Amino acid sequence: MTLLSPNYIYIDGTFKENLAVAFEKKIHAIEPLSKLKQQYPHAKVLEAKKNSVLYPGFINTHVHLEFSANSTTLQYGEFMPWLNSVIKNREDLVAKCDNAVMQKACQTMMNSGITTFGTISSFGTELEVCTQTPQKVIFFNELIGSNASTADMLYQDFLERLDVSKKCGEGIIPAIAIHAPYSVHPIVLKRAINVAITEQLPLSAHFLESQSEREWLENNSGAFLEFFQKFFSTSKSVTNISEFIESFDSIPTHFTHAVQATTKELEYLAKKGHSIAHCPRSNRFLGCGRLPIEKLHELNIPFSVATDGLSSNNSLNIFDELRSALMLHHEEALDKLSALLIKGVTSVPAEIFNLNSGKIELNRDADFALVSLPDEPNSLEDIALQTILHVNRVDDVYIGGEKIKM
Ligand code: BEZ
Ligand code: FE2
């Protein structure tokens, strides 16, 4: 048994003083340290440094590890030029992305306290690294292919990758990702959703990321028209927005971005119990706009805060992401926004994916991110904001009760 005693513990959305945590693989007790010492006289006692805050390990629901070799190659600014640059450089970037590059990406996430991440896997090349990292991984095998003549073959390839990820054991949670409404044929889309339903696998899909995607799905026009004519010799989208959303009616899905969704569409997502992955920097860097998180709050749509991959970001540090979110949503009250953002990387994603982490609570997994503030916070209510502003790197990370060497 280990007793960990920080200055503050993040419990149920608030910060508590004068408490310590007793844990092995799971959390056994949360009480004042003196009481825990009596209860567990042989336990190892760790007193954290001054102004320390213990958070549950952070959860990053959306990253593309396979694109971790990108730094300056891809074109940022607007969605379509970016997508074209992905198509042009994909092979080189994936070839350059060896295990060492992906391990470094996992390490950056770990240094910022991410103990669980969801990676969108296009090819399965990051699976080995994911089995080796101490972090827990939701391994989203991605289905892509709008062209009817190749969709079957791509679907078989997807099933094979999914099968391999099912055999990895405890640290890997097999899951399914749908690339996007414009890039997946409705027939294979339905098949993949049925697999997710019958096998109860987590499901995610990029959705209404850009204005161009909306124009294409609604009117077969805009920047995607030229793209589809050039690469797929077609001028017609395989689906429309309502057909796509309705395909997910019987399985709560984590939709990534949804920046261009209308209020009506958001209401529909709310009604069907879906959730959203919010990637503020990715949206900014690809010129996609701002997700109106105030509307999500109003409609009770749970949202996680995620980094997306290095293909559309400049770091996988979750504190960088949270700081950017503070700036992007500039009309929100800082204290409320900070609280919401911390929830978006802890309890909310845990609930969405039914993970036994994301909260410091009895019987939860002992996954922690221990941070320290540079000075004493002015009030308990300030700690979420001050953490976001001042922390770049955690002091320690625990996963399943084990302190991770960093
Ligand atoms: C498709 O298969 O339709 C597709 C693939 C990549 C990007 C866009 C579309
Ligand atoms: Fe993504």
Short mmCIF file of C-alpha atoms and ligand atoms in Angstrom, two decimals:
data_model
loop_
_atom_site.label_atom_id
_atom_site.label_comp_id
_atom_site.label_asym_id
_atom_site.label_seq_id
_atom_site.Cartn_x
_atom_site.Cartn_y
_atom_site.Cartn_z
CA MET A 1 0.00 0.00 0.00
CA THR A 2 1.19 3.51 -0.80
CA LEU A 3 -0.06 6.68 0.86
CA LEU A 4 0.30 9.79 -1.27
CA SER A 5 -0.19 13.14 0.39
CA PRO A 6 -0.40 16.22 -1.86
CA ASN A 7 -1.60 19.69 -0.86
CA TYR A 8 -4.72 19.42 -2.95
CA ILE A 9 -6.70 16.59 -4.50
CA TYR A 10 -9.10 17.00 -7.41
CA ILE A 11 -12.23 15.17 -6.28
CA ASP A 12 -15.61 15.39 -7.97
CA GLY A 13 -14.81 18.61 -9.81
CA THR A 14 -13.45 20.46 -6.77
CA PHE A 15 -10.14 20.75 -4.92
CA LYS A 16 -9.86 19.35 -1.40
CA GLU A 17 -7.17 20.03 1.19
CA ASN A 18 -5.88 17.87 4.04
CA LEU A 19 -6.52 14.56 2.38
CA ALA A 20 -4.26 11.75 1.19
CA VAL A 21 -4.86 8.73 -1.02
CA ALA A 22 -4.13 5.09 -0.12
CA PHE A 23 -3.67 2.88 -3.14
CA GLU A 24 -2.31 -0.30 -4.61
CA LYS A 25 -3.54 -0.99 -8.16
CA LYS A 26 -6.77 0.71 -7.17
CA ILE A 27 -7.69 3.47 -4.76
CA HIS A 28 -8.40 1.99 -1.33
CA ALA A 29 -9.06 5.06 0.81
CA ILE A 30 -9.16 8.86 0.74
CA GLU A 31 -8.75 10.30 4.22
CA PRO A 32 -6.48 12.63 6.21
CA LEU A 33 -2.90 11.28 6.20
CA SER A 34 -2.88 10.74 9.97
CA LYS A 35 -5.90 8.48 9.72
CA LEU A 36 -4.45 6.54 6.78
CA LYS A 37 -1.17 6.02 8.68
CA GLN A 38 -3.14 4.42 11.50
CA GLN A 39 -5.17 2.34 9.11
CA TYR A 40 -2.12 1.20 7.07
CA PRO A 41 0.86 1.33 9.48
CA HIS A 42 3.19 -0.51 7.06
CA ALA A 43 2.36 1.56 3.99
CA LYS A 44 4.98 3.55 2.08
CA VAL A 45 4.31 7.25 2.67
CA LEU A 46 4.97 9.81 -0.07
CA GLU A 47 4.61 13.45 0.83
CA ALA A 48 4.43 15.49 -2.35
CA LYS A 49 6.17 18.84 -2.64
CA LYS A 50 4.68 22.22 -1.78
CA ASN A 51 1.68 23.43 -3.80
CA SER A 52 1.17 20.00 -5.28
CA VAL A 53 -2.13 18.98 -6.85
CA LEU A 54 -3.13 15.39 -7.45
CA TYR A 55 -5.30 14.83 -10.51
CA PRO A 56 -6.59 11.60 -11.96
CA GLY A 57 -4.40 10.64 -14.91
CA PHE A 58 -5.47 12.66 -17.95
CA ILE A 59 -7.29 11.03 -20.85
CA ASN A 60 -6.58 12.18 -24.42
CA THR A 61 -9.37 10.68 -26.51
CA HIS A 62 -8.08 11.55 -29.98
CA VAL A 63 -4.56 11.35 -31.38
CA HIS A 64 -3.04 9.93 -34.59
CA LEU A 65 0.24 8.36 -33.45
CA GLU A 66 1.02 7.20 -36.99
CA PHE A 67 1.43 10.80 -38.10
CA SER A 68 3.85 11.74 -35.33
CA ALA A 69 6.69 12.36 -37.82
CA ASN A 70 5.06 15.55 -39.05
CA SER A 71 6.33 18.86 -37.81
CA THR A 72 6.75 21.27 -40.73
CA THR A 73 5.67 19.13 -43.70
CA LEU A 74 1.90 19.51 -43.77
CA GLN A 75 0.21 22.70 -44.86
CA TYR A 76 -1.74 24.40 -42.08
CA GLY A 77 -4.22 27.27 -42.50
CA GLU A 78 -7.13 25.80 -44.44
CA PHE A 79 -8.68 22.34 -44.47
CA MET A 80 -8.47 21.44 -48.16
CA PRO A 81 -4.85 22.46 -48.76
CA TRP A 82 -4.04 20.54 -45.58
CA LEU A 83 -5.87 17.40 -46.81
CA ASN A 84 -4.07 17.66 -50.15
CA SER A 85 -0.76 17.91 -48.33
CA VAL A 86 -1.67 14.80 -46.30
CA ILE A 87 -2.40 12.83 -49.48
CA LYS A 88 0.86 14.04 -51.03
CA ASN A 89 3.08 13.33 -48.01
CA ARG A 90 1.27 10.45 -46.33
CA GLU A 91 3.58 7.69 -47.50
CA ASP A 92 6.77 9.54 -46.55
CA LEU A 93 5.40 10.63 -43.18
CA VAL A 94 4.23 7.15 -42.25
CA ALA A 95 7.55 5.63 -43.40
CA LYS A 96 9.45 8.16 -41.28
CA CYS A 97 7.25 7.42 -38.28
CA ASP A 98 9.19 4.52 -36.78
CA ASN A 99 8.74 3.13 -33.28
CA ALA A 100 11.20 5.62 -31.79
CA VAL A 101 9.16 8.56 -33.14
CA MET A 102 5.94 7.10 -31.77
CA GLN A 103 7.53 6.24 -28.40
CA LYS A 104 8.61 9.85 -28.12
CA ALA A 105 5.04 10.95 -28.82
CA CYS A 106 3.78 8.65 -26.04
CA GLN A 107 6.46 10.07 -23.74
CA THR A 108 5.40 13.66 -24.45
CA MET A 109 1.85 12.71 -23.56
CA MET A 110 3.08 10.98 -20.39
CA ASN A 111 5.14 14.03 -19.38
CA SER A 112 1.93 16.03 -19.44
CA GLY A 113 0.10 13.46 -17.32
CA ILE A 114 -1.79 11.54 -20.02
CA THR A 115 -2.27 8.01 -18.69
CA THR A 116 -4.84 6.89 -21.29
CA PHE A 117 -5.12 7.87 -24.93
CA GLY A 118 -7.29 6.96 -27.89
CA THR A 119 -5.28 6.59 -31.07
CA ILE A 120 -6.86 6.56 -34.51
CA SER A 121 -5.06 3.82 -36.38
CA SER A 122 -5.15 3.96 -40.18
CA PHE A 123 -2.62 1.19 -40.79
CA GLY A 124 -1.97 -0.59 -37.50
CA THR A 125 1.69 0.45 -37.48
CA GLU A 126 1.53 1.93 -33.97
CA LEU A 127 0.14 -1.20 -32.33
CA GLU A 128 3.54 -2.50 -31.13
CA VAL A 129 4.39 0.83 -29.47
CA CYS A 130 0.92 0.92 -27.89
CA THR A 131 1.46 -2.54 -26.36
CA GLN A 132 4.81 -1.39 -24.95
CA THR A 133 3.84 1.98 -23.49
CA PRO A 134 2.67 1.85 -19.85
CA GLN A 135 -0.31 3.99 -20.86
CA LYS A 136 -3.72 2.47 -21.49
CA VAL A 137 -4.75 2.73 -25.12
CA ILE A 138 -8.13 2.82 -26.80
CA PHE A 139 -7.03 1.49 -30.17
CA PHE A 140 -9.43 2.89 -32.78
CA ASN A 141 -9.05 0.84 -35.96
CA GLU A 142 -10.06 3.22 -38.70
CA LEU A 143 -12.37 2.37 -41.59
CA ILE A 144 -11.95 4.43 -44.76
CA GLY A 145 -13.12 4.09 -48.36
CA SER A 146 -15.96 5.83 -50.17
CA ASN A 147 -15.41 4.15 -53.51
CA ALA A 148 -17.80 1.19 -53.90
CA SER A 149 -15.33 -0.86 -55.95
CA THR A 150 -12.59 -0.81 -53.26
CA ALA A 151 -14.75 -0.46 -50.15
CA ASP A 152 -15.02 -4.24 -49.62
CA MET A 153 -11.29 -4.79 -49.78
CA LEU A 154 -10.67 -1.89 -47.39
CA TYR A 155 -13.36 -3.26 -45.07
CA GLN A 156 -11.62 -6.66 -44.95
CA ASP A 157 -8.32 -4.94 -44.16
CA PHE A 158 -10.07 -3.01 -41.36
CA LEU A 159 -11.51 -6.26 -39.92
CA GLU A 160 -8.07 -7.88 -39.95
CA ARG A 161 -6.51 -4.93 -38.11
CA LEU A 162 -9.37 -4.97 -35.62
CA ASP A 163 -8.80 -8.69 -35.00
CA VAL A 164 -5.11 -8.21 -34.31
CA SER A 165 -5.86 -5.43 -31.81
CA LYS A 166 -8.35 -7.69 -30.00
CA LYS A 167 -5.56 -10.14 -29.19
CA CYS A 168 -3.23 -7.70 -27.42
CA GLY A 169 -4.48 -8.14 -23.87
CA GLU A 170 -5.16 -5.77 -21.04
CA GLY A 171 -3.49 -2.46 -22.02
CA ILE A 172 -5.20 -2.26 -25.41
CA ILE A 173 -8.94 -1.63 -25.70
CA PRO A 174 -9.96 -2.57 -29.26
CA ALA A 175 -12.20 0.05 -30.84
CA ILE A 176 -13.56 1.31 -34.16
CA ALA A 177 -13.15 4.67 -35.90
CA ILE A 178 -15.05 5.80 -38.96
CA HIS A 179 -12.81 8.13 -40.96
CA ALA A 180 -15.48 10.68 -41.96
CA PRO A 181 -18.93 10.97 -43.60
CA TYR A 182 -17.39 11.84 -46.97
CA SER A 183 -14.82 9.03 -46.99
CA VAL A 184 -16.74 5.91 -45.93
CA HIS A 185 -19.29 4.15 -48.13
CA PRO A 186 -22.66 3.77 -46.32
CA ILE A 187 -22.72 0.00 -46.85
CA VAL A 188 -19.42 -0.66 -45.07
CA LEU A 189 -20.28 2.07 -42.56
CA LYS A 190 -23.35 0.10 -41.49
CA ARG A 191 -21.34 -3.12 -41.25
CA ALA A 192 -18.69 -1.52 -39.05
CA ILE A 193 -21.33 0.05 -36.79
CA ASN A 194 -22.97 -3.37 -36.43
CA VAL A 195 -19.64 -4.84 -35.34
CA ALA A 196 -19.30 -2.07 -32.73
CA ILE A 197 -22.85 -2.76 -31.49
CA THR A 198 -22.57 -6.55 -31.31
CA GLU A 199 -19.09 -6.57 -29.82
CA GLN A 200 -19.70 -3.50 -27.62
CA LEU A 201 -16.63 -1.69 -28.90
CA PRO A 202 -15.98 2.05 -28.44
CA LEU A 203 -16.88 3.95 -31.59
CA SER A 204 -15.61 7.26 -32.90
CA ALA A 205 -15.95 9.27 -36.13
CA HIS A 206 -14.59 12.51 -37.53
CA PHE A 207 -17.66 14.62 -38.18
CA LEU A 208 -18.31 18.06 -39.73
CA GLU A 209 -14.78 19.27 -39.19
CA SER A 210 -14.69 21.87 -41.98
CA GLN A 211 -17.03 24.15 -43.88
CA SER A 212 -15.93 22.35 -47.07
CA GLU A 213 -17.14 19.03 -45.68
CA ARG A 214 -20.54 20.58 -45.00
CA GLU A 215 -20.81 22.05 -48.51
CA TRP A 216 -19.89 18.70 -50.08
CA LEU A 217 -22.33 16.68 -47.99
CA GLU A 218 -25.15 19.19 -48.46
CA ASN A 219 -24.67 20.38 -52.03
CA ASN A 220 -21.93 18.31 -53.72
CA SER A 221 -20.03 21.56 -54.10
CA GLY A 222 -17.10 23.49 -52.65
CA ALA A 223 -13.45 22.48 -52.31
CA PHE A 224 -14.26 18.76 -51.97
CA LEU A 225 -15.79 18.70 -55.46
CA GLU A 226 -12.42 19.24 -57.13
CA PHE A 227 -10.78 16.82 -54.67
CA PHE A 228 -13.24 14.00 -55.42
CA GLN A 229 -13.14 14.67 -59.16
CA LYS A 230 -9.35 14.50 -59.12
CA PHE A 231 -8.81 11.48 -56.87
CA PHE A 232 -12.05 9.48 -57.20
CA SER A 233 -13.55 10.61 -60.54
CA THR A 234 -16.84 11.42 -58.86
CA SER A 235 -18.87 14.59 -58.36
CA LYS A 236 -21.33 13.20 -55.86
CA SER A 237 -21.04 12.53 -52.15
CA VAL A 238 -21.82 8.97 -50.99
CA THR A 239 -24.02 10.22 -48.17
CA ASN A 240 -25.58 13.29 -46.59
CA ILE A 241 -25.48 14.65 -43.07
CA SER A 242 -28.75 13.24 -41.78
CA GLU A 243 -28.21 9.78 -43.29
CA PHE A 244 -24.76 9.69 -41.70
CA ILE A 245 -25.87 10.79 -38.21
CA GLU A 246 -28.87 8.47 -38.23
CA SER A 247 -26.60 5.48 -38.89
CA PHE A 248 -25.34 5.91 -35.32
CA ASP A 249 -28.80 6.03 -33.72
CA SER A 250 -28.37 2.86 -31.68
CA ILE A 251 -24.83 3.34 -30.41
CA PRO A 252 -23.50 6.34 -28.49
CA THR A 253 -20.53 7.58 -30.51
CA HIS A 254 -17.64 9.95 -29.84
CA PHE A 255 -17.78 12.42 -32.75
CA THR A 256 -14.53 14.29 -33.34
CA HIS A 257 -14.67 18.06 -34.11
CA ALA A 258 -18.35 18.74 -35.04
CA VAL A 259 -17.26 22.36 -35.43
CA GLN A 260 -19.61 22.93 -38.36
CA ALA A 261 -22.66 21.20 -36.87
CA THR A 262 -25.82 23.31 -36.65
CA THR A 263 -27.80 23.70 -33.44
CA LYS A 264 -30.34 21.24 -34.82
CA GLU A 265 -27.65 18.66 -35.49
CA LEU A 266 -26.17 19.19 -32.04
CA GLU A 267 -29.65 18.71 -30.56
CA TYR A 268 -29.88 15.43 -32.45
CA LEU A 269 -26.49 14.30 -31.09
CA ALA A 270 -27.69 15.19 -27.59
CA LYS A 271 -30.94 13.25 -28.03
CA LYS A 272 -29.07 10.11 -29.10
CA GLY A 273 -26.57 10.22 -26.24
CA HIS A 274 -23.51 11.00 -28.38
CA SER A 275 -20.46 12.94 -27.27
CA ILE A 276 -17.82 15.14 -28.92
CA ALA A 277 -14.02 15.20 -28.97
CA HIS A 278 -12.97 18.84 -29.01
CA CYS A 279 -9.55 19.52 -30.57
CA PRO A 280 -9.10 23.30 -30.28
CA ARG A 281 -5.61 23.66 -31.78
CA SER A 282 -6.30 21.29 -34.65
CA ASN A 283 -9.46 23.24 -35.51
CA ARG A 284 -7.53 26.51 -35.38
CA PHE A 285 -4.57 25.25 -37.42
CA LEU A 286 -6.77 23.80 -40.17
CA GLY A 287 -8.94 26.91 -40.37
CA CYS A 288 -12.04 25.00 -39.31
CA GLY A 289 -13.43 27.48 -36.78
CA ARG A 290 -14.44 27.30 -33.15
CA LEU A 291 -16.60 24.57 -31.63
CA PRO A 292 -19.32 26.43 -29.66
CA ILE A 293 -18.76 24.61 -26.37
CA GLU A 294 -21.27 26.93 -24.68
CA LYS A 295 -23.96 25.30 -26.85
CA LEU A 296 -22.72 21.83 -25.89
CA HIS A 297 -23.01 22.85 -22.26
CA GLU A 298 -26.56 24.10 -22.83
CA LEU A 299 -27.56 20.90 -24.62
CA ASN A 300 -25.80 18.66 -22.12
CA ILE A 301 -23.52 17.10 -24.73
CA PRO A 302 -20.45 15.68 -23.00
CA PHE A 303 -17.18 16.73 -24.62
CA SER A 304 -13.61 15.62 -24.16
CA VAL A 305 -10.62 17.85 -24.90
CA ALA A 306 -8.09 16.14 -27.15
CA THR A 307 -4.87 16.97 -28.98
CA ASP A 308 -5.58 15.30 -32.35
CA GLY A 309 -2.34 14.09 -33.99
CA LEU A 310 0.90 15.88 -34.80
CA SER A 311 -0.53 15.94 -38.32
CA SER A 312 -2.64 18.91 -37.20
CA ASN A 313 -0.93 20.16 -34.07
CA ASN A 314 2.43 21.39 -32.79
CA SER A 315 2.60 19.25 -29.63
CA LEU A 316 0.89 16.41 -27.80
CA ASN A 317 1.19 18.17 -24.45
CA ILE A 318 -2.30 18.34 -22.93
CA PHE A 319 -1.47 21.53 -21.00
CA ASP A 320 -0.66 23.27 -24.30
CA GLU A 321 -4.08 22.14 -25.53
CA LEU A 322 -5.90 23.39 -22.45
CA ARG A 323 -4.14 26.77 -22.63
CA SER A 324 -5.14 27.11 -26.27
CA ALA A 325 -8.73 26.26 -25.39
CA LEU A 326 -8.72 29.07 -22.81
CA MET A 327 -7.75 31.51 -25.56
CA LEU A 328 -10.03 30.12 -28.27
CA HIS A 329 -13.16 30.37 -26.12
CA HIS A 330 -12.42 33.96 -25.18
CA GLU A 331 -15.95 34.90 -24.18
CA GLU A 332 -16.28 32.26 -21.49
CA ALA A 333 -15.69 33.05 -17.81
CA LEU A 334 -12.16 31.80 -17.06
CA ASP A 335 -13.02 29.93 -13.88
CA LYS A 336 -15.98 28.02 -15.34
CA LEU A 337 -14.11 27.30 -18.56
CA SER A 338 -11.06 25.99 -16.69
CA ALA A 339 -13.25 23.67 -14.63
CA LEU A 340 -14.96 22.39 -17.78
CA LEU A 341 -11.65 21.82 -19.55
CA ILE A 342 -10.20 19.79 -16.68
CA LYS A 343 -13.38 17.69 -16.70
CA GLY A 344 -12.85 17.23 -20.45
CA VAL A 345 -9.59 15.39 -19.83
CA THR A 346 -10.66 13.42 -16.72
CA SER A 347 -14.17 12.42 -15.65
CA VAL A 348 -15.98 13.16 -18.92
CA PRO A 349 -13.89 10.90 -21.20
CA ALA A 350 -13.87 8.25 -18.46
CA GLU A 351 -17.66 8.27 -18.47
CA ILE A 352 -17.90 8.33 -22.26
CA PHE A 353 -15.68 5.26 -22.63
CA ASN A 354 -16.69 3.55 -19.41
CA LEU A 355 -13.12 3.63 -18.06
CA ASN A 356 -12.41 2.90 -14.42
CA SER A 357 -10.09 5.91 -14.24
CA GLY A 358 -10.56 9.68 -14.66
CA LYS A 359 -11.74 10.20 -11.08
CA ILE A 360 -10.08 10.04 -7.68
CA GLU A 361 -12.65 7.86 -6.02
CA LEU A 362 -12.70 4.55 -4.07
CA ASN A 363 -12.09 1.46 -6.23
CA ARG A 364 -11.07 3.47 -9.28
CA ASP A 365 -7.73 2.60 -10.93
CA ALA A 366 -4.83 4.38 -9.27
CA ASP A 367 -3.97 6.45 -12.37
CA PHE A 368 -2.67 9.84 -11.27
CA ALA A 369 -1.02 12.97 -12.59
CA LEU A 370 0.79 14.79 -9.78
CA VAL A 371 1.60 18.41 -10.59
CA SER A 372 2.87 21.36 -8.59
CA LEU A 373 2.04 25.03 -8.89
CA PRO A 374 4.87 27.59 -8.75
CA ASP A 375 3.35 29.26 -5.68
CA GLU A 376 0.37 29.02 -3.37
CA PRO A 377 -3.00 29.44 -5.12
CA ASN A 378 -5.16 32.31 -4.00
CA SER A 379 -8.19 30.09 -3.48
CA LEU A 380 -9.29 26.51 -4.08
CA GLU A 381 -11.50 27.78 -6.91
CA ASP A 382 -8.40 29.10 -8.73
CA ILE A 383 -6.52 25.82 -8.92
CA ALA A 384 -7.92 24.57 -12.25
CA LEU A 385 -7.02 27.84 -14.01
CA GLN A 386 -3.61 28.12 -12.33
CA THR A 387 -2.79 24.53 -13.27
CA ILE A 388 -3.66 25.22 -16.90
CA LEU A 389 -1.64 28.44 -16.91
CA HIS A 390 1.49 27.27 -15.10
CA VAL A 391 2.05 23.56 -15.53
CA ASN A 392 3.94 22.23 -18.53
CA ARG A 393 5.14 18.98 -17.13
CA VAL A 394 3.88 16.78 -14.33
CA ASP A 395 6.08 15.80 -11.37
CA ASP A 396 4.96 12.16 -11.38
CA VAL A 397 2.61 9.82 -13.17
CA TYR A 398 1.06 6.67 -11.72
CA ILE A 399 -0.72 4.05 -13.79
CA GLY A 400 -2.47 1.20 -12.03
CA GLY A 401 -0.64 2.22 -8.86
CA GLU A 402 2.84 2.02 -10.46
CA LYS A 403 4.99 5.12 -10.55
CA ILE A 404 6.17 5.56 -14.13
CA LYS A 405 9.84 6.34 -14.76
CA MET A 406 10.04 9.52 -16.85
C1 BEZ B 1 -12.11 8.22 -49.62
O1 BEZ B 1 -11.79 7.03 -49.61
O2 BEZ B 1 -13.16 8.59 -50.08
C2 BEZ B 1 -11.20 9.26 -49.04
C3 BEZ B 1 -9.97 8.91 -48.52
C4 BEZ B 1 -9.15 9.88 -47.98
C5 BEZ B 1 -9.56 11.21 -47.95
C6 BEZ B 1 -10.79 11.54 -48.47
C7 BEZ B 1 -11.62 10.58 -49.03
FE FE2 B 2 -8.33 13.29 -36.18
#
